[in-house]
mmCIF file of C-alpha atoms and ligand atoms in Angstrom:
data_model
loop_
_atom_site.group_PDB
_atom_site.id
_atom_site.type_symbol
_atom_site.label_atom_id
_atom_site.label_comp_id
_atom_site.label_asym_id
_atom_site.label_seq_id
_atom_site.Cartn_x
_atom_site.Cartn_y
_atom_site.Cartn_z
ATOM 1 C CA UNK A 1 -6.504 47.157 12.456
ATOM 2 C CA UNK A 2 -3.571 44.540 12.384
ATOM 3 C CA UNK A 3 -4.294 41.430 10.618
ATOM 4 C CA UNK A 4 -5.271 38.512 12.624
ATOM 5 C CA UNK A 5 -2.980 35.632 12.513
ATOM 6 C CA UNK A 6 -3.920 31.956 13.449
ATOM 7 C CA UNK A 7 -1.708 29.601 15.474
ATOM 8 C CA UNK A 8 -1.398 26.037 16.769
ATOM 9 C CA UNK A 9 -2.204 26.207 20.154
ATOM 10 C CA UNK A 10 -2.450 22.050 20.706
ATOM 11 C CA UNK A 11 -1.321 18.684 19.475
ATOM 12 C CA UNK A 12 -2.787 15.070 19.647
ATOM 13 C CA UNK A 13 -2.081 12.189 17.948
ATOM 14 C CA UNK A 14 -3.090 8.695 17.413
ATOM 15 C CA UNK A 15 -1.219 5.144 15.976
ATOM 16 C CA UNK A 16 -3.046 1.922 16.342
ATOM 17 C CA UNK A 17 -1.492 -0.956 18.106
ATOM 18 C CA UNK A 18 -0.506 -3.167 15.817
ATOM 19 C CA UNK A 19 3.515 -2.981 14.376
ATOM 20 C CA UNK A 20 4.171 -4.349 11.157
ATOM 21 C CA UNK A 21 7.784 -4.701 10.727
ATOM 22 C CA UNK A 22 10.195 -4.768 8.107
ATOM 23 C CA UNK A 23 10.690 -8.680 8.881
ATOM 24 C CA UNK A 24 6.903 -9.387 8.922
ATOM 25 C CA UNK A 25 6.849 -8.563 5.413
ATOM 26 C CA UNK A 26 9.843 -10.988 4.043
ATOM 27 C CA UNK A 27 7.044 -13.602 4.913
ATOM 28 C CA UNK A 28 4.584 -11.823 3.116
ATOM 29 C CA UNK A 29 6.230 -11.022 -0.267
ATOM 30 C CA UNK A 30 9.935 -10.919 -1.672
ATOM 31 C CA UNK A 31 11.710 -7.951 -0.003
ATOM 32 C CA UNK A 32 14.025 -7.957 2.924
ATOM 33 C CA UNK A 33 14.830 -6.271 5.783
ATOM 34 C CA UNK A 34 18.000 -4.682 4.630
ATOM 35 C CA UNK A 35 16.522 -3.028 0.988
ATOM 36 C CA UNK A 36 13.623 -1.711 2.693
ATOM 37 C CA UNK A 37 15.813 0.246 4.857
ATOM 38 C CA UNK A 38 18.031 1.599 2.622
ATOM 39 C CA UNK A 39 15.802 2.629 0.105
ATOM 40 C CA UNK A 40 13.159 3.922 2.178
ATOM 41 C CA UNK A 41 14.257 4.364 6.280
ATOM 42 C CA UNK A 42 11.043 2.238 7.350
ATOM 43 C CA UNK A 43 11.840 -0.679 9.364
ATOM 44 C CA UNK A 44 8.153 -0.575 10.917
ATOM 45 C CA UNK A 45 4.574 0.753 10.635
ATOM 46 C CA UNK A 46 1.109 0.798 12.568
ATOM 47 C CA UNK A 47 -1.462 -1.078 11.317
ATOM 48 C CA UNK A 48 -5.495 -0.731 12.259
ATOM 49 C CA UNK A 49 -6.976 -4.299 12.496
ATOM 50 C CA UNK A 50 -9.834 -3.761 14.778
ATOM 51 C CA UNK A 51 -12.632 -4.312 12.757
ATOM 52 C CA UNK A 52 -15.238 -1.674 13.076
ATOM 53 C CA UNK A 53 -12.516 0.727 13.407
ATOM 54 C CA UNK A 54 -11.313 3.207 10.729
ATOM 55 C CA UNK A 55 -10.092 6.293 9.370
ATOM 56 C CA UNK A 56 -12.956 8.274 11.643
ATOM 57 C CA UNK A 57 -12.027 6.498 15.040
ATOM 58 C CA UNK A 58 -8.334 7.302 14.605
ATOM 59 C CA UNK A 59 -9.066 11.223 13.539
ATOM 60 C CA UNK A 60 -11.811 11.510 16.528
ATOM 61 C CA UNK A 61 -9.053 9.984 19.112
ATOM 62 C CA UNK A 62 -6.050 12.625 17.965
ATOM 63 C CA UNK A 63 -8.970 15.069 17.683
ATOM 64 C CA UNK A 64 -9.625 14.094 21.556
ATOM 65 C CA UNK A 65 -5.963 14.403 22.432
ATOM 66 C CA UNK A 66 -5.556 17.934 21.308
ATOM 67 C CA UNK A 67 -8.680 19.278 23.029
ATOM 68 C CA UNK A 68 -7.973 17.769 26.138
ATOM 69 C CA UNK A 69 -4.370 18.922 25.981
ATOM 70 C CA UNK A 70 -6.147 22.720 25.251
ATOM 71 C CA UNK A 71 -8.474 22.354 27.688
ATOM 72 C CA UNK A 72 -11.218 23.243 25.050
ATOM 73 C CA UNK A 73 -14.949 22.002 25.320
ATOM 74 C CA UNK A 74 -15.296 20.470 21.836
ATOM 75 C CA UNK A 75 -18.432 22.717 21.890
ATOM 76 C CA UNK A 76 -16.621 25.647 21.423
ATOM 77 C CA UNK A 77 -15.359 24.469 18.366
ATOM 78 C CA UNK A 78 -16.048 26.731 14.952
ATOM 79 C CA UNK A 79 -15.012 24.233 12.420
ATOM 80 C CA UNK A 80 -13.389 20.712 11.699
ATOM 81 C CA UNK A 81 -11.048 19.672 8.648
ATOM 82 C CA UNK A 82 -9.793 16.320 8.194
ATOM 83 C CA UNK A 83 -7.607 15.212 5.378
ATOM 84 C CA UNK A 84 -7.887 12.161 4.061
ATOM 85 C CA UNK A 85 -7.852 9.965 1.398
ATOM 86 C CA UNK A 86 -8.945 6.789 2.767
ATOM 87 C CA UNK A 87 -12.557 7.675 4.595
ATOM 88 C CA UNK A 88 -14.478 5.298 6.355
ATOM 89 C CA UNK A 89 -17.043 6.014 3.349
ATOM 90 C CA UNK A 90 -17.550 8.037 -0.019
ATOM 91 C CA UNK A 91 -19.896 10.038 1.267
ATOM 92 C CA UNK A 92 -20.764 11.598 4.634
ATOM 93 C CA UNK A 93 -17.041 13.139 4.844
ATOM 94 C CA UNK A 94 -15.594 11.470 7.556
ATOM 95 C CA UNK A 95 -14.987 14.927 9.224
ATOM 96 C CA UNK A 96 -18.932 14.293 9.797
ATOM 97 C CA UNK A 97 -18.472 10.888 11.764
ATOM 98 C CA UNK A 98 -15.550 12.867 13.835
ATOM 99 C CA UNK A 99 -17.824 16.093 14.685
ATOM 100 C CA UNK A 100 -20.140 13.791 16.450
ATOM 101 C CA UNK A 101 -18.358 11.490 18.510
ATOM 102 C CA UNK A 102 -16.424 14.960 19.774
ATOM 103 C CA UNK A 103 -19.237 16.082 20.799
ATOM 104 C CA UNK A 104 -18.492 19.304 18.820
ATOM 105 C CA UNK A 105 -21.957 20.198 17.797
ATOM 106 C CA UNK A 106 -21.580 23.978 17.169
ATOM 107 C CA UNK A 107 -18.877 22.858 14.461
ATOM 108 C CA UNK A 108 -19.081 22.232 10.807
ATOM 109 C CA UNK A 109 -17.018 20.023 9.174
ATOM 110 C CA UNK A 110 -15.457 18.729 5.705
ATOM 111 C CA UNK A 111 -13.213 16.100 4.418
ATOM 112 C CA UNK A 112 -10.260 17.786 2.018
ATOM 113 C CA UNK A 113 -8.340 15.014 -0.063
ATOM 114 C CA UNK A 114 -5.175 16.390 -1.447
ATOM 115 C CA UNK A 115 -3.172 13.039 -0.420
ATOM 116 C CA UNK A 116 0.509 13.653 1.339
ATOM 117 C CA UNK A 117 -0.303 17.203 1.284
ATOM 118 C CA UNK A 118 -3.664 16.973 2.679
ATOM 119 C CA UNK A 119 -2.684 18.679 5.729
ATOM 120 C CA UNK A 120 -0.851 21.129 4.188
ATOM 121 C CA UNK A 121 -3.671 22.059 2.417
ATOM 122 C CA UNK A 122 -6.172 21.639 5.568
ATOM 123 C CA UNK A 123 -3.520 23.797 8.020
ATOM 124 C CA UNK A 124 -3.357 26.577 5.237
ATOM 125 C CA UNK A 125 -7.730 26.154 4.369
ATOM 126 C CA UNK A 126 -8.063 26.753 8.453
ATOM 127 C CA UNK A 127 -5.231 29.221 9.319
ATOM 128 C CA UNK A 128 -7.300 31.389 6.409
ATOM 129 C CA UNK A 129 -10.803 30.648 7.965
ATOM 130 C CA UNK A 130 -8.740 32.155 10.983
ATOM 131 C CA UNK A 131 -7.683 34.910 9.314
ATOM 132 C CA UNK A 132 -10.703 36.216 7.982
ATOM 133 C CA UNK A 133 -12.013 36.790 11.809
ATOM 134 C CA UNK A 134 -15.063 34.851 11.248
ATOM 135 C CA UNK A 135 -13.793 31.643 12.938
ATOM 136 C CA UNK A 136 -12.508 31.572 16.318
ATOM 137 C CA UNK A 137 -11.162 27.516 16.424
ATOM 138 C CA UNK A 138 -10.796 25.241 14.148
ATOM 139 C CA UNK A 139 -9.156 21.853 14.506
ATOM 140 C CA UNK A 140 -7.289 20.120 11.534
ATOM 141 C CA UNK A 141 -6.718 16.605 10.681
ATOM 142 C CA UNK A 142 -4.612 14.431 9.089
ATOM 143 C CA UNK A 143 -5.577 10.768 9.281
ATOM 144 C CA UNK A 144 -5.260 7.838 6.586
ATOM 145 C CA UNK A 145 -5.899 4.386 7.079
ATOM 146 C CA UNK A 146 -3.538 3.380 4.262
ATOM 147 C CA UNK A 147 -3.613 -0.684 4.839
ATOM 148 C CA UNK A 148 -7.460 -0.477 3.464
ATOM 149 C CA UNK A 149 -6.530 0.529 -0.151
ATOM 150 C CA UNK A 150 -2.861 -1.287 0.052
ATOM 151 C CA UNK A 151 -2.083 -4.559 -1.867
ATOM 152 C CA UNK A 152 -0.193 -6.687 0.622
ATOM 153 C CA UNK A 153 1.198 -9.165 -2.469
ATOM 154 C CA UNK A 154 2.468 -6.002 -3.857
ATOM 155 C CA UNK A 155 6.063 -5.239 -2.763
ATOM 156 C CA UNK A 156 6.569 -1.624 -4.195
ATOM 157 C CA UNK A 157 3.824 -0.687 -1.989
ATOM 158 C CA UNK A 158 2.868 -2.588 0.603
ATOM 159 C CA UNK A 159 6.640 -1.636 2.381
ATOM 160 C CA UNK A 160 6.147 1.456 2.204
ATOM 161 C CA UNK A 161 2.896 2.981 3.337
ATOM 162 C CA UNK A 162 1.154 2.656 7.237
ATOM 163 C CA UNK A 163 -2.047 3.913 9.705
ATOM 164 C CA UNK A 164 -1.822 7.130 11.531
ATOM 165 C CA UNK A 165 -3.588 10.645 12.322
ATOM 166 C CA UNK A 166 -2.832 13.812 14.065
ATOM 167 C CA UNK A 167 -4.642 16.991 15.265
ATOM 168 C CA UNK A 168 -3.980 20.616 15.980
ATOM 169 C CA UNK A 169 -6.133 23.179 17.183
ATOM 170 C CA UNK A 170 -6.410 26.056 15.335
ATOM 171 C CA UNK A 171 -6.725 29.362 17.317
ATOM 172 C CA UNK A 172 -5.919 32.998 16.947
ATOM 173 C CA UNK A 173 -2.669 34.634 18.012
ATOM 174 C CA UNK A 174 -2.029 37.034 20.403
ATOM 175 C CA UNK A 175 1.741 37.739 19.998
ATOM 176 C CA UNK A 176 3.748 37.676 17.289
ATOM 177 C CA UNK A 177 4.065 33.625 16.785
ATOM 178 C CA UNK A 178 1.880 31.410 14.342
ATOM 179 C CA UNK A 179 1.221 30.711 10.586
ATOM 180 C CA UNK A 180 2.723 33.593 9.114
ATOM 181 C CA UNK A 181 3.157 31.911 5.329
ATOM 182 C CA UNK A 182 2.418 28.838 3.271
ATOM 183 C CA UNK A 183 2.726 28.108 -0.320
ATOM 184 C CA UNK A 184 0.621 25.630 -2.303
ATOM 185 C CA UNK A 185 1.211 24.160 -5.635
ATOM 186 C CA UNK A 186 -0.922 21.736 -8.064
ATOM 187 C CA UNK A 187 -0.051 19.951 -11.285
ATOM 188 C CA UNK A 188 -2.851 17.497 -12.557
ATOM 189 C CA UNK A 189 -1.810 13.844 -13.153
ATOM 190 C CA UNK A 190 -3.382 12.971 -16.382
ATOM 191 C CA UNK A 191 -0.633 9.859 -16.481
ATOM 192 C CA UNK A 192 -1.899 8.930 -13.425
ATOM 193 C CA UNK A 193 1.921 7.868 -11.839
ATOM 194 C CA UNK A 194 0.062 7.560 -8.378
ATOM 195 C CA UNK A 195 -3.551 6.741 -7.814
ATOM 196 C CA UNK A 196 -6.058 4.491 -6.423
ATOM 197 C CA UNK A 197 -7.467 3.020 -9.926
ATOM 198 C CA UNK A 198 -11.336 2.445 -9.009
ATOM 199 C CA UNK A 199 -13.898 3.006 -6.536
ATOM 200 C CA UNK A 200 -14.146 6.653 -8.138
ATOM 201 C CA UNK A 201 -17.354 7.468 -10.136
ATOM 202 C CA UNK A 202 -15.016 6.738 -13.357
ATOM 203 C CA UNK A 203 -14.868 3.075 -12.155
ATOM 204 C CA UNK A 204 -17.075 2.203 -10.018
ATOM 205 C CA UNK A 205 -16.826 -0.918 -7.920
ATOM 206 C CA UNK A 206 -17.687 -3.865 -9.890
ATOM 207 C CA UNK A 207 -16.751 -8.216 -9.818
ATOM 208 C CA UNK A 208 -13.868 -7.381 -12.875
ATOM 209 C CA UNK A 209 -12.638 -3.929 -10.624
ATOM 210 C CA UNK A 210 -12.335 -6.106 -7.443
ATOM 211 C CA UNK A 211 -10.998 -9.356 -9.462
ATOM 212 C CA UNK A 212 -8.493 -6.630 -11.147
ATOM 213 C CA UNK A 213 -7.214 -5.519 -8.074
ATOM 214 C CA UNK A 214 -8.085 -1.851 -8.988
ATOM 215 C CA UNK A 215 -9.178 -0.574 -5.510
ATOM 216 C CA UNK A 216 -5.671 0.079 -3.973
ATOM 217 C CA UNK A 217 -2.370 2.281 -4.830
ATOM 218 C CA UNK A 218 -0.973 2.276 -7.871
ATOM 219 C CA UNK A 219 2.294 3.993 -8.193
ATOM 220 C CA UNK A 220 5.825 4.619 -11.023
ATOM 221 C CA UNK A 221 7.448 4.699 -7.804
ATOM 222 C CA UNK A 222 10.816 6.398 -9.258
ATOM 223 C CA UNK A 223 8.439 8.429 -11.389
ATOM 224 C CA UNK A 224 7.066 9.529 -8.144
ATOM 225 C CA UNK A 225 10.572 10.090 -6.232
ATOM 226 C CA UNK A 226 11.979 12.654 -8.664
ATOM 227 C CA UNK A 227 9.125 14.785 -8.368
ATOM 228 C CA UNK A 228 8.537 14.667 -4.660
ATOM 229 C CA UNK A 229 12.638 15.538 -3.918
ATOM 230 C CA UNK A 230 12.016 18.665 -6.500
ATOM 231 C CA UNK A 231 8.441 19.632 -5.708
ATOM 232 C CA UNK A 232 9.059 19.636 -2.248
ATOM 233 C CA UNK A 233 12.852 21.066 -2.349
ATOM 234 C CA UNK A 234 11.017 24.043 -4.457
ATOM 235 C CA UNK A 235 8.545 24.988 -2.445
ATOM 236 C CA UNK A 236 11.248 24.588 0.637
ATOM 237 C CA UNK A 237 13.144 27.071 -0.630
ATOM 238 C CA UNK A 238 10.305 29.504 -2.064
ATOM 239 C CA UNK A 239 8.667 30.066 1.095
ATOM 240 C CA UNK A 240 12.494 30.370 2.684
ATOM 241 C CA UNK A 241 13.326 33.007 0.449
ATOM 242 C CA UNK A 242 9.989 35.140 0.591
ATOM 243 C CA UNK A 243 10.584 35.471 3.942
ATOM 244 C CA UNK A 244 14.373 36.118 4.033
ATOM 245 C CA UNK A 245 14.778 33.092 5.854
ATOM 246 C CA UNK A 246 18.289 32.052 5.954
ATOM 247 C CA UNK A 247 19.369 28.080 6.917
ATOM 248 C CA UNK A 248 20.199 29.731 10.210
ATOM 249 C CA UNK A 249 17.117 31.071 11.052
ATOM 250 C CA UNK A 250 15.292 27.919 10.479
ATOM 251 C CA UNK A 251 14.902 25.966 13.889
ATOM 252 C CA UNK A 252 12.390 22.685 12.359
ATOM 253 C CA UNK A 253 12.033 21.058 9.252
ATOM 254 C CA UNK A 254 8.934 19.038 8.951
ATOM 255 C CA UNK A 255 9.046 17.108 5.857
ATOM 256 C CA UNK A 256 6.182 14.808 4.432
ATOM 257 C CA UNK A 257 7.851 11.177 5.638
ATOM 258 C CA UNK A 258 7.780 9.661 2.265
ATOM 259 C CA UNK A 259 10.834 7.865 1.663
ATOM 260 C CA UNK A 260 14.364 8.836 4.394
ATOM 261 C CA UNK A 261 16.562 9.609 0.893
ATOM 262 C CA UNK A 262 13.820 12.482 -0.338
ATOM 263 C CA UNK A 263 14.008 13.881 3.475
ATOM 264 C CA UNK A 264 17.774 14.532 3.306
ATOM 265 C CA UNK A 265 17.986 15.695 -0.211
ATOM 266 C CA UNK A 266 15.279 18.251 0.762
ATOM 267 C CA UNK A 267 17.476 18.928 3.986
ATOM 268 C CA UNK A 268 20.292 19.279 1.738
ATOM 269 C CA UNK A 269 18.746 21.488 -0.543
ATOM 270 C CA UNK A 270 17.766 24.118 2.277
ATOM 271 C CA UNK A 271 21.157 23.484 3.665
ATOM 272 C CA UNK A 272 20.012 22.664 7.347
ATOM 273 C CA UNK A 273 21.862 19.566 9.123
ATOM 274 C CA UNK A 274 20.020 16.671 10.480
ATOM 275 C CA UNK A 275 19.442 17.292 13.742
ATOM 276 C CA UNK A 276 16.851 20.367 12.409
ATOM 277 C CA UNK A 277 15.008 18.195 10.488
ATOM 278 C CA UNK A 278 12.181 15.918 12.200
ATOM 279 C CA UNK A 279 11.616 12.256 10.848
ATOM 280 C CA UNK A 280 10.228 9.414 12.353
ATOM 281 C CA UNK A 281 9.820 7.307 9.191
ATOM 282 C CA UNK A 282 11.392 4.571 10.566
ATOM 283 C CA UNK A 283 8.692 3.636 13.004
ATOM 284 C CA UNK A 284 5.606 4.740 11.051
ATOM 285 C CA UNK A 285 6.232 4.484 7.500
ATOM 286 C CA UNK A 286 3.998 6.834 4.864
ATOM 287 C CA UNK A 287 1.181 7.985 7.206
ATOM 288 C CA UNK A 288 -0.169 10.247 3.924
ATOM 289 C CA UNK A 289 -1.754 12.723 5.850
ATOM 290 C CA UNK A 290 -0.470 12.048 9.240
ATOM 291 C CA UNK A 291 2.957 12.272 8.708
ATOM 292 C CA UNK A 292 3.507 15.915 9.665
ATOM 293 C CA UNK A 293 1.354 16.237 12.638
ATOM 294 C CA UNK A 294 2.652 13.160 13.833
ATOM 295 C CA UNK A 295 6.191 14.756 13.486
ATOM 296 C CA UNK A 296 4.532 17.768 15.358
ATOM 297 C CA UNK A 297 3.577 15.299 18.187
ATOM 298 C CA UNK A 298 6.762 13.539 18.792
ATOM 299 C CA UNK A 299 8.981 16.645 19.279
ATOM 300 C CA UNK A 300 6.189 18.686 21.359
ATOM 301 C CA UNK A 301 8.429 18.975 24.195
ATOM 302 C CA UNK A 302 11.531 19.954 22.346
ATOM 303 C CA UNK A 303 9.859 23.028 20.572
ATOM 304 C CA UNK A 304 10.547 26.166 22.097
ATOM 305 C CA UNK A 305 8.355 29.615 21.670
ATOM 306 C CA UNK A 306 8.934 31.353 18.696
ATOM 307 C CA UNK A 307 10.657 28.902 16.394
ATOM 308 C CA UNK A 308 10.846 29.341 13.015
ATOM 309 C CA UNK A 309 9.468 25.808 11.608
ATOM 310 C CA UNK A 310 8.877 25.016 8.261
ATOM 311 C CA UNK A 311 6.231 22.139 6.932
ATOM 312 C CA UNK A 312 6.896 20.845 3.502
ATOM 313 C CA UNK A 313 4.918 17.995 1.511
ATOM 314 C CA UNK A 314 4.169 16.227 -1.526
ATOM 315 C CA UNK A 315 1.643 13.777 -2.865
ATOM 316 C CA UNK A 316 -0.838 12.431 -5.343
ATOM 317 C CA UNK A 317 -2.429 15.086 -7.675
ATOM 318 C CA UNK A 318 0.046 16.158 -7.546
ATOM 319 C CA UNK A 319 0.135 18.442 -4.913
ATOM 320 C CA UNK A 320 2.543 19.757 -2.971
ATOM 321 C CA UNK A 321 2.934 23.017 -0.494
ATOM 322 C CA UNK A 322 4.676 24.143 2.488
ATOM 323 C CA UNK A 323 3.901 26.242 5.713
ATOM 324 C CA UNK A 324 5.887 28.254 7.607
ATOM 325 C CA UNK A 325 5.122 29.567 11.271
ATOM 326 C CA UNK A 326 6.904 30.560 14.269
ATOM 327 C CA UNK A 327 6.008 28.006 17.179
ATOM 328 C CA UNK A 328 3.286 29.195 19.346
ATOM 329 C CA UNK A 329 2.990 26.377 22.561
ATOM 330 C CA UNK A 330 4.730 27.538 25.486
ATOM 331 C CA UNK A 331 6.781 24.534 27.050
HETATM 332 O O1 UT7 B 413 4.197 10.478 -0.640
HETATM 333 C C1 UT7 B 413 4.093 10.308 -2.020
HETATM 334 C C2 UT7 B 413 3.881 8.835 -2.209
HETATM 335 N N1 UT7 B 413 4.907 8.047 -2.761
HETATM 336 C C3 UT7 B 413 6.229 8.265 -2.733
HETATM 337 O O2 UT7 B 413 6.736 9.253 -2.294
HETATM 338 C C4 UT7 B 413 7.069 7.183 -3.277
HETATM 339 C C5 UT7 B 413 8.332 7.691 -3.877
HETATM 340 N N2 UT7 B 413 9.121 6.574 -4.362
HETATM 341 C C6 UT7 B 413 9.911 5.852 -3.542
HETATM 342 O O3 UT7 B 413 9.964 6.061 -2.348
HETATM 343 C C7 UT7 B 413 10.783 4.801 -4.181
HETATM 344 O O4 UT7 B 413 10.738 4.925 -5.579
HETATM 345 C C8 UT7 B 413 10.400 3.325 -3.807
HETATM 346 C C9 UT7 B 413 10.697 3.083 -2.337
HETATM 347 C C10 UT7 B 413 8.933 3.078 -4.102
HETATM 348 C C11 UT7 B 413 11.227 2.335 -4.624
HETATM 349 O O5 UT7 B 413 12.623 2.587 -4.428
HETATM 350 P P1 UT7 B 413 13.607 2.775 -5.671
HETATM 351 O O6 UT7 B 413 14.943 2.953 -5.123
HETATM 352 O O7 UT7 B 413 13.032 3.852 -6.537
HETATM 353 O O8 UT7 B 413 13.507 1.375 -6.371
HETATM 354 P P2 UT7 B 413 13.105 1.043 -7.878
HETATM 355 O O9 UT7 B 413 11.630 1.167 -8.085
HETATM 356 O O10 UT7 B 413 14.014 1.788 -8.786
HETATM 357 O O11 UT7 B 413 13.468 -0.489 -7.936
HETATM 358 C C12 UT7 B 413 14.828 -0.959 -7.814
HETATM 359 C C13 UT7 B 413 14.808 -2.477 -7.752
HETATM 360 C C14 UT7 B 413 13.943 -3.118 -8.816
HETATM 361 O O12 UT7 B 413 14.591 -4.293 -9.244
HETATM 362 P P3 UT7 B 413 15.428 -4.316 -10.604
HETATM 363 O O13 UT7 B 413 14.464 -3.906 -11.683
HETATM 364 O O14 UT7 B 413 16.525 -3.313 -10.413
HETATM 365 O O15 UT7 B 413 15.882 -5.737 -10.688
HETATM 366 C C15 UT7 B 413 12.697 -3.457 -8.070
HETATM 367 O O16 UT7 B 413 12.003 -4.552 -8.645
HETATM 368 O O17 UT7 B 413 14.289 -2.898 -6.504
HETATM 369 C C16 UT7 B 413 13.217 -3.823 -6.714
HETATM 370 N N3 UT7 B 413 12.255 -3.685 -5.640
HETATM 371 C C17 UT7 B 413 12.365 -4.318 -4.458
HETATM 372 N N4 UT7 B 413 13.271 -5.178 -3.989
HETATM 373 C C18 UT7 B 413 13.101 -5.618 -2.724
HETATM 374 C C19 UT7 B 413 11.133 -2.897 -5.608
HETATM 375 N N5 UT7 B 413 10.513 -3.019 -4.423
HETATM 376 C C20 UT7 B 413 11.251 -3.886 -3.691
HETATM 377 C C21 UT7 B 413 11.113 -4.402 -2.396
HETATM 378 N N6 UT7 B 413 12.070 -5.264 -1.950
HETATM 379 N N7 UT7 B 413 10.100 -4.058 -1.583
#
């Protein structure tokens, strides 16, 4: 029997409202316009500010968006997977919150937290729940609400990093398109060069963590830059080569949107010229976990059938991966 192979058969997104621009923050802390730019490529990012509102309502609206776009009763979902690492709470998993208000009540779900390469990790978790033949559709998240563990007096940060989520629906193949590949890598931070210091069970929340200021990100921000351009280069260029893919055969690169200068020294390093590789850093920022399906979503309609596209990412853990897969939608 051949082996089954999943696919993406949809895409939804979702960004709040709010834009916080480049210039909003000189009058918050002392940056400008100018560096931000040319360190980074952000010169805005969403922001969530309705109160009540979180990382669940964000991830059940892209959720929304690719079910409608499928045409798929969310009843006839298998299974949900959002990556996160900013949930509306520790515990239920926010997938929980997002199975309900879809309506998806045949589903079970779970939160994965594997930071910038959360989906990554969730795409490659579901395309194998695919693959095993046991589940039929399963629908993936990414979705952080960053500006709830961000320190907005802290100006290595607080540039860099914005709201987002995005969805796919996971289904199985019936040609030869879909995930055919992915890679993922782990290295434990003992140094801790990016984390969020408290709120854990090693520090819980307490008067001195909160006075502190240990409840957002901490980064070594160049620390942090050398190994996301070689982690992600890497694993670029293993899953390239264990499938004989040459720069020409590559149609999409979908890089983690990190920082603009680690996007075109991957690009460089797979040898691919910019107009193959997607980034929309400059109006979202450091989504975390959105940053690839929210890629996904903004070039929909330029994707043709059967495109070889590669994902790449990097984040906290560390972790890092990549996917490839041959483009599945029809236009
Ligand atoms: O997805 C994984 C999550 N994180 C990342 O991928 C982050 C990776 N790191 C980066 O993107 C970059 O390291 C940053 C954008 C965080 C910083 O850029 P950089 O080019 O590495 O700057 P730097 O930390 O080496 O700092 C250079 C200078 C310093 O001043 P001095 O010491 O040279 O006088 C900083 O104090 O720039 C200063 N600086 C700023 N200046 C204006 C740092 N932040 C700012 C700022 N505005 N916002």
């Amino acid at each position: 029997m051949a082996q089954i192979k999943s696919k993406i058969s949809s895409v939804g997104h979702y960004v709040p409202d709010h834009v916080l621009t480049n210039h909003d923050l000189e009058q918050m802390v002392e940056t400008n316009d100018e560096w931000i730019r040319t360190r980074t490529g952000i010169s805005e990012r969403r922001i969530l500010k309705d109160p009540g509102k979180a990382t669940a309502f964000m991830s059940t609206e892209a959720g929304k968006e690719a079910l409608e776009l499928a045409g798929l009763d969310p009843a006839e979902l298998d299974a949900i997977i959002v990556a996160t690492v900013t949930p509306d709470y520790m515990f239920p998993a926010t997938s929980c919150l997002v199975q309900n208000r879809l309506g998806a009540r045949n589903a079970f779900a779970f939160d994965l937290s594997a930071a910038c390469s959360g989906f990554i990790y969730a795409l490659s978790t579901g395309s194998m729940m695919i693959e095993s033949g046991r589940y039929k559709k399963v629908l993936v998240i990414g979705s952080d609400t960053m500006s709830s563990i961000i320190d907005y007096t802290d100006r290595t940060t607080c540039i860099i990093f914005g709201d987002g989520a995005g969805a796919v629906l996971l289904e199985t193949s019936d040609d030869e398109t879909g995930i055919i590949d992915f890679v993922n890598h782990t290295e434990g931070d003992e140094e801790c060069l990016l984390y969020q210091p408290a709120g854990g069970s090693l520090h819980p929340a307490t008067e001195d963590t909160v006075k502190a200021k240990q409840h957002v990100i901490m980064q070594d921000g160049r620390a942090v830059f050398k190994r996301a351009t070689e982690g992600m280069a890497d694993v670029s260029v293993e899953i390239m080569e264990r499938n004989n893919l040459k720069a020409d055969d590559v149609a999409w690169l979908v890089p983690h949107q990190a920082n603009k200068r680690i996007i075109d020294a991957i690009a460089r390093r797979m040898e691919l010229p910019e107009e193959k590789v997607m980034s929309n850093i400059h109006k979202f920022g450091n989504t975390t976990a959105a940053t690839i399906p929210l890629c996904l979503y903004d070039w929909k309609d330029q994707l043709a059938h059967g495109d070889n596209i590669i994902l790449s990412a990097f984040g906290g853990g560390f972790t890092w991966g990549s996917v490839y897969l041959k483009w599945s939608i029809k236009s």
